[in-house]
mmCIF file of C-alpha atoms in Angstrom:
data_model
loop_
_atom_site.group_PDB
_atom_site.id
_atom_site.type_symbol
_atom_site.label_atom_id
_atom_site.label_comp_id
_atom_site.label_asym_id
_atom_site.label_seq_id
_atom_site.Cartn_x
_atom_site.Cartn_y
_atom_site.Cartn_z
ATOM 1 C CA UNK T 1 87.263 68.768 -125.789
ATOM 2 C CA UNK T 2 89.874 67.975 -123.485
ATOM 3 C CA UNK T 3 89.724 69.284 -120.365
ATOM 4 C CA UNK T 4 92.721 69.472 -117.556
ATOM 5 C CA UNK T 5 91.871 71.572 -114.390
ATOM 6 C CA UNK T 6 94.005 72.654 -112.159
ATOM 7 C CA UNK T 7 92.035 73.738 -107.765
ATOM 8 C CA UNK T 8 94.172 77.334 -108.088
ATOM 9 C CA UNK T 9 94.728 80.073 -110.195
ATOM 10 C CA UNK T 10 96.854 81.829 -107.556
ATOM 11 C CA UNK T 11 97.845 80.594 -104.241
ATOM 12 C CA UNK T 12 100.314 81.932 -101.478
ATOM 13 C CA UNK T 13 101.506 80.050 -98.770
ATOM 14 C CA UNK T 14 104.032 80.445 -95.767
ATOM 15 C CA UNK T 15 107.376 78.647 -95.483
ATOM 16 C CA UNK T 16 107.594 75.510 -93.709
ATOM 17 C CA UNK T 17 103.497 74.894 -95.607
ATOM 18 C CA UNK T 18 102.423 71.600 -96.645
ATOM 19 C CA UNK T 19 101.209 72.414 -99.742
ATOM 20 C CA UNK T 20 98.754 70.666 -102.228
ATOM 21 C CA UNK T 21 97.900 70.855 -105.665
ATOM 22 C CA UNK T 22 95.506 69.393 -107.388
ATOM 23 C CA UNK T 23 94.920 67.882 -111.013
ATOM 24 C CA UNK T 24 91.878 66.931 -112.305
ATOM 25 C CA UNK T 25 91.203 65.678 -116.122
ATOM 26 C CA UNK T 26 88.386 64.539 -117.585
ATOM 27 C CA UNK T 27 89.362 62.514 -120.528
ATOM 28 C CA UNK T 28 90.425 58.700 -119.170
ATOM 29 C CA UNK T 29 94.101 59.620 -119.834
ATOM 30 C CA UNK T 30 96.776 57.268 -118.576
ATOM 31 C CA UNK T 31 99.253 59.863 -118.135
ATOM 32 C CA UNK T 32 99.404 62.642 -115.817
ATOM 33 C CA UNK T 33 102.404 65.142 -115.122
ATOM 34 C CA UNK T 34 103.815 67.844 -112.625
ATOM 35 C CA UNK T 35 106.114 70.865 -114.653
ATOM 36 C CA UNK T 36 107.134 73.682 -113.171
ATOM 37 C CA UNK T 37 107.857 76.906 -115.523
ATOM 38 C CA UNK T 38 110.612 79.741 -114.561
ATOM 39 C CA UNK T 39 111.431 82.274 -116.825
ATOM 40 C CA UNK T 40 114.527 81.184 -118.906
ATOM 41 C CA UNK T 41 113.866 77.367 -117.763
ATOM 42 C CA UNK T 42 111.279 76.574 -119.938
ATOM 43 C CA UNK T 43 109.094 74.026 -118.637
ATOM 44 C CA UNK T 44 110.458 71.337 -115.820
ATOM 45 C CA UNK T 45 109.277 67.782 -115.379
ATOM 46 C CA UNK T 46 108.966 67.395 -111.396
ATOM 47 C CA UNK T 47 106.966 64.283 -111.280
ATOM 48 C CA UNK T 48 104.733 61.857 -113.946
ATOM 49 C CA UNK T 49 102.349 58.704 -113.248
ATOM 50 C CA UNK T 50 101.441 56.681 -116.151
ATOM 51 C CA UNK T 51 98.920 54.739 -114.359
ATOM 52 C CA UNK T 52 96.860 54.615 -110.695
ATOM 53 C CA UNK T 53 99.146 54.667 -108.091
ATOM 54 C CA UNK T 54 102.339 54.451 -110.248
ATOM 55 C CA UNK T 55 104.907 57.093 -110.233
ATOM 56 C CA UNK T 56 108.133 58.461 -111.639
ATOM 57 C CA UNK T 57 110.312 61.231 -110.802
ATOM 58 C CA UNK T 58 111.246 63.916 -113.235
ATOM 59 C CA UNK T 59 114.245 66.292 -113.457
ATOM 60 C CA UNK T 60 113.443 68.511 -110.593
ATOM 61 C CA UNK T 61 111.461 65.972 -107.440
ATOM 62 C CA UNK T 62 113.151 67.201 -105.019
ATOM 63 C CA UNK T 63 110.914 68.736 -102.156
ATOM 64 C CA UNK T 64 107.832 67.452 -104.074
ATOM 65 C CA UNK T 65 105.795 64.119 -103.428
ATOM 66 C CA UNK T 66 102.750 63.637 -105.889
ATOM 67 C CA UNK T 67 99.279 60.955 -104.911
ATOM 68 C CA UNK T 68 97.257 59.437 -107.787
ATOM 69 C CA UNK T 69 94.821 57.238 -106.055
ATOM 70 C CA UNK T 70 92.678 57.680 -108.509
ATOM 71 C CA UNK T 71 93.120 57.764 -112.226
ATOM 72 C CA UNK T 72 91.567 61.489 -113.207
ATOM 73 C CA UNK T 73 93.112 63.216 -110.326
ATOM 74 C CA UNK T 74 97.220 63.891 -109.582
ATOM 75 C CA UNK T 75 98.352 65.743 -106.481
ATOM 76 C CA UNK T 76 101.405 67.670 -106.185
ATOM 77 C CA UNK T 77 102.694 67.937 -102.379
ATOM 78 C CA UNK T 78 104.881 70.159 -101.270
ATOM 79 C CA UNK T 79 105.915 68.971 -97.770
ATOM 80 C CA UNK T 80 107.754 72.157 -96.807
ATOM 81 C CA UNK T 81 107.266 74.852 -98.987
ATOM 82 C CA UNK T 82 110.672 77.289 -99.675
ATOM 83 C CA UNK T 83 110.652 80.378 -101.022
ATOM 84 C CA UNK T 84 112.264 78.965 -103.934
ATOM 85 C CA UNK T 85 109.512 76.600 -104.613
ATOM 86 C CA UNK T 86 107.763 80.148 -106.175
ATOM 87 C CA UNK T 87 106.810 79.497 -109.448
ATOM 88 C CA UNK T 88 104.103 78.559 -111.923
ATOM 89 C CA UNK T 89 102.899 74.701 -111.664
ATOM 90 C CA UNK T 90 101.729 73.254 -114.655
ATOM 91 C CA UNK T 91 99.610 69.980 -114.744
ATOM 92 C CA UNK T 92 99.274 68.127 -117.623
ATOM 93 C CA UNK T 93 97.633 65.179 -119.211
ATOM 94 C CA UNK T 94 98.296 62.480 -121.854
ATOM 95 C CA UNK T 95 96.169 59.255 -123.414
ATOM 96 C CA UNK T 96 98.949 56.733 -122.962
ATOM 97 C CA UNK T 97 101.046 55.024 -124.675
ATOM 98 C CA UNK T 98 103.529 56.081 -127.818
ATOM 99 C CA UNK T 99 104.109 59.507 -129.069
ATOM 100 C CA UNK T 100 101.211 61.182 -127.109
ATOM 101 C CA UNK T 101 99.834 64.840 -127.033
ATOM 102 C CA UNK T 102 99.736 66.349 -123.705
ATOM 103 C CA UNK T 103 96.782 68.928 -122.438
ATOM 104 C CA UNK T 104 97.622 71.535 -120.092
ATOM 105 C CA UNK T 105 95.949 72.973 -117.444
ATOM 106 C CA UNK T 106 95.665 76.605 -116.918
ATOM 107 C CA UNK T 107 98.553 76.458 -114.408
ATOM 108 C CA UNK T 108 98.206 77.797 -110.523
ATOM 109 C CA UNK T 109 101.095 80.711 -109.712
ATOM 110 C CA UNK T 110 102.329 79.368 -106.235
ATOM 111 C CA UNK T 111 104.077 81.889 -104.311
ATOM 112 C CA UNK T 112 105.540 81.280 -101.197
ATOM 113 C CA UNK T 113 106.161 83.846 -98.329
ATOM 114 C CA UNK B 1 118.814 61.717 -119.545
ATOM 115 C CA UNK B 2 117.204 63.749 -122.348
ATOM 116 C CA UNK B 3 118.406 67.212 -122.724
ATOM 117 C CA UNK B 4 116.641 69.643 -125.227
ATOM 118 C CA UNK B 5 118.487 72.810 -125.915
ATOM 119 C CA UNK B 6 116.188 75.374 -127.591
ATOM 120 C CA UNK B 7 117.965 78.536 -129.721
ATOM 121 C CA UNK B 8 116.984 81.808 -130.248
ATOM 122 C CA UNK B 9 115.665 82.490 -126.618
ATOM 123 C CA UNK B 10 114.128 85.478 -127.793
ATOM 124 C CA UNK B 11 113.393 86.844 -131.428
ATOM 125 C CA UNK B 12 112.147 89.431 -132.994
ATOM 126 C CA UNK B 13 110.653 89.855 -136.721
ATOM 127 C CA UNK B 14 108.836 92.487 -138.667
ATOM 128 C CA UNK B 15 104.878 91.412 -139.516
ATOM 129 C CA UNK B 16 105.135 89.371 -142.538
ATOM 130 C CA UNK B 17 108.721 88.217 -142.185
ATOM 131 C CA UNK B 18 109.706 84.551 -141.343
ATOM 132 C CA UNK B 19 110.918 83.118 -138.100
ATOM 133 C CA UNK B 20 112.858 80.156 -137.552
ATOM 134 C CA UNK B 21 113.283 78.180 -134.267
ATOM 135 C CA UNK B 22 116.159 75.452 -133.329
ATOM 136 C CA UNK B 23 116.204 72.557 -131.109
ATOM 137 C CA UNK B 24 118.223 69.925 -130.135
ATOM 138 C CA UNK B 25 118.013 66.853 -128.049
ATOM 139 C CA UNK B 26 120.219 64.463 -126.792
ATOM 140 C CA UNK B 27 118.771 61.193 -126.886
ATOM 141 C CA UNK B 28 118.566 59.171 -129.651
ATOM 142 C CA UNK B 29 115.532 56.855 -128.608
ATOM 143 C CA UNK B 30 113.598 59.755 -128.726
ATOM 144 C CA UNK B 31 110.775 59.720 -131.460
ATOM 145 C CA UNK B 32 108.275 62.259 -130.927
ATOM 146 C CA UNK B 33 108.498 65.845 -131.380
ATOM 147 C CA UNK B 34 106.314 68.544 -130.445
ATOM 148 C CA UNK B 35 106.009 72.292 -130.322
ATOM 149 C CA UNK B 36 103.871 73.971 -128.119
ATOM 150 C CA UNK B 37 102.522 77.728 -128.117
ATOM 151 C CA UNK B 38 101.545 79.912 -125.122
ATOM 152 C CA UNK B 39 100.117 82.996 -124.883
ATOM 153 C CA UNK B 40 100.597 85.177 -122.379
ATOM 154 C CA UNK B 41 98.520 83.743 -119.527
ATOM 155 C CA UNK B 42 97.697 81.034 -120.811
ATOM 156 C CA UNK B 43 97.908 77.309 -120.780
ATOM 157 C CA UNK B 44 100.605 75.801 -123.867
ATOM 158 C CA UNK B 45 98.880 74.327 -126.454
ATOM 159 C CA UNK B 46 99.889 72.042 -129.325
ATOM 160 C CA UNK B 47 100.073 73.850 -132.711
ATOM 161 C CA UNK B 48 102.535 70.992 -134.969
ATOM 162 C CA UNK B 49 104.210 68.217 -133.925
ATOM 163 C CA UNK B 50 106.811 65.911 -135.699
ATOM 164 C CA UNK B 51 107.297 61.691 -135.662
ATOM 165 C CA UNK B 52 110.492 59.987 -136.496
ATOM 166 C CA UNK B 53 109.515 58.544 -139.316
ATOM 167 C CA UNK B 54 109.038 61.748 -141.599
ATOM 168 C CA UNK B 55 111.837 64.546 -142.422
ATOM 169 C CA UNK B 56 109.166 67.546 -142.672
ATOM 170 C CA UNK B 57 105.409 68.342 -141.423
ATOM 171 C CA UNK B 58 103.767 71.532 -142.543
ATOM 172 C CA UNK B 59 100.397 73.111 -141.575
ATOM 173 C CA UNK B 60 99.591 76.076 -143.135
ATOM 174 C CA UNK B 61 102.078 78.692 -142.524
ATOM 175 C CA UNK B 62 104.232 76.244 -139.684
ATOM 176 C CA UNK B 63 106.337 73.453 -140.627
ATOM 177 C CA UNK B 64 108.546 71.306 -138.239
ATOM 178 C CA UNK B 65 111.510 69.879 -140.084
ATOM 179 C CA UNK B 66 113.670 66.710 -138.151
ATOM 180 C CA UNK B 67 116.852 65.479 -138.673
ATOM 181 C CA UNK B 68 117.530 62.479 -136.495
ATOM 182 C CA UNK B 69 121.216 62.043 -137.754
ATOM 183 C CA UNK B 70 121.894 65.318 -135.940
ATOM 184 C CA UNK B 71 119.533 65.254 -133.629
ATOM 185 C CA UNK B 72 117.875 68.729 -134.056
ATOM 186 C CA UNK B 73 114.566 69.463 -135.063
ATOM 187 C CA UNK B 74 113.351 73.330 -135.700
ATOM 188 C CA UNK B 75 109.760 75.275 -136.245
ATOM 189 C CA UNK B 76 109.183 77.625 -139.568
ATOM 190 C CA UNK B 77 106.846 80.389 -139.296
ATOM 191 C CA UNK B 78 106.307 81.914 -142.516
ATOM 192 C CA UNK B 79 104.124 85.409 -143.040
ATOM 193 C CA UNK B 80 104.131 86.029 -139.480
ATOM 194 C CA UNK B 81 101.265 87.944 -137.636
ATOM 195 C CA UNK B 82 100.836 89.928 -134.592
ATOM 196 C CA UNK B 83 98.790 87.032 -133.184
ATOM 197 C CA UNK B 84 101.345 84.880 -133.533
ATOM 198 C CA UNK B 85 103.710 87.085 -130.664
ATOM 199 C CA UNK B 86 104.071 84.125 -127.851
ATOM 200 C CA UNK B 87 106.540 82.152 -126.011
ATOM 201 C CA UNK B 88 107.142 78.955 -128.306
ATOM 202 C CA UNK B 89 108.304 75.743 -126.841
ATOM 203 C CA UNK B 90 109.703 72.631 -128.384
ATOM 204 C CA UNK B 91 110.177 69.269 -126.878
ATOM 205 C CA UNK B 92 111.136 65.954 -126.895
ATOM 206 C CA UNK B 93 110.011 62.299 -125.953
ATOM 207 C CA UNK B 94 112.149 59.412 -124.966
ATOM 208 C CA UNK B 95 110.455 56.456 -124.657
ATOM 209 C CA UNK B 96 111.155 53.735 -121.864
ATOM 210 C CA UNK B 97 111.054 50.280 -121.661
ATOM 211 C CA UNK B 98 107.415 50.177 -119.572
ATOM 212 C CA UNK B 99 106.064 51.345 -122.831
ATOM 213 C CA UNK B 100 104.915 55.140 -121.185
ATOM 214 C CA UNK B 101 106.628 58.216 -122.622
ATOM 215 C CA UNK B 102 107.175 62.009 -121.153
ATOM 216 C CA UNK B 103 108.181 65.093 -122.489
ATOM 217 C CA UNK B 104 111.390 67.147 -121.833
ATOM 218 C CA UNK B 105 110.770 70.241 -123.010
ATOM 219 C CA UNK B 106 113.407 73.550 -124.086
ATOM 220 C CA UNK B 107 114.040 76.568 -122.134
ATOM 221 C CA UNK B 108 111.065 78.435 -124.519
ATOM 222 C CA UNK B 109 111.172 81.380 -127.545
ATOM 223 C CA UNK B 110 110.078 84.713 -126.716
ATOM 224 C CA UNK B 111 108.945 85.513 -130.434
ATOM 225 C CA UNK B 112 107.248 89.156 -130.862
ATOM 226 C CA UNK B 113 105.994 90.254 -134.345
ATOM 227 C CA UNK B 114 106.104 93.909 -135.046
ATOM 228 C CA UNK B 115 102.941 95.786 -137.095
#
């Protein structure tokens, strides 16, 4: 059984915040991704990394870094947290390769003060 | 880059009725299409998901039926449950050169099944 975990359930942070996330999967997947979920927005690709150390940006980067040194763990970094970075952060993980599944984690509810 | 626009955003439907949910996407390269269900507080999971090659997928009482020439794709729940009350998702996956994929998912269905 799959299993994606994310450090938080909840978390709440102050403005101005370096924030982390973290991502941890236990299946030797290649893929690894960052989403952010608003109400109404559906689910938002901020960042993905389809190997060790490789990274792409998403729809939404901006204000976000992300670290995969190693391949069962992917960071999310918030280098200033804003009040509009409030929201639920999703992790998720994928085998690789064409037409892949992804596993969720259970998501950690960021809010930021 | 890949848009996915996801119709009805909400939806209602009497216990035993059907329910019916459209997407669209915007890029053509795009072969893989799944739908996703989450329950309130909890994580999406995978309940169907659709390839290019094939027109229609069903599983029990959901079926995912594509049409590449138009470019939409849409979920069929048929004698809905209570259980089944969620936020549905559907998405998309382009795939790039480097061989990796991702997945650009819709806005999200509120669907809620009345007893």
């Amino acid at each position: 059984d799959v299993k994606v975990t994310q450090s938080s359930r909840y978390l709440v942070k102050r403005t101005g915040e370096k924030v982390f996330l973290e991502c941890v999967q236990d299946m030797d997947h290649e893929n690894m991704f960052w989403y952010r979920q608003d109400p109404g927005l559906g689910l938002r690709l901020i960042y993905f990394s389809y190997d060790v150390k490789m990274k792409e940006k998403g729809d939404i980067p901006e204000g976000y870094s992300v670290s995969r040194e190693k391949k069962e763990r992917f960071s999310l970094i918030l280098e200033s947290a804003s009040t509009n970075q409030t929201s639920m952060y999703l992790c998720a993980s994928g085998p690789g390769g064409a037409n892949t599944e992804a596993f969720f984690g259970q998501g950690t509810r960021l809010t930021v003060v | 880059g890949e848009n996915v626009e996801q119709h009805p955003s909400t939806l209602s439907v009497q216990e035993g009725d059907s329910a019916v949910i459209k997407c669209t996407y915007s890029d053509s390269a795009s072969n893989y299409f799944p739908w996703y269900k989450q329950e309130l507080g909890k994580r999406p999971q995978l309940i169907i998901d659709i390839r290019s090659n094939v027109g229609e997928k069903k599983d029990q009482r959901i079926a995912v039926t594509l049409n590449k020439t138009a470019k939409h794709f849409s979920l069929h729940i048929t004698e809905t449950q209570p259980e089944d009350s969620a936020v549905y998702f559907c998405a998309a996956s382009p795939m790039f050169s480097g061989g990796y994929n991702k997945l650009i998912f819709g806005a999200g269905t509120r669907l809620a099944v009345h007893p």
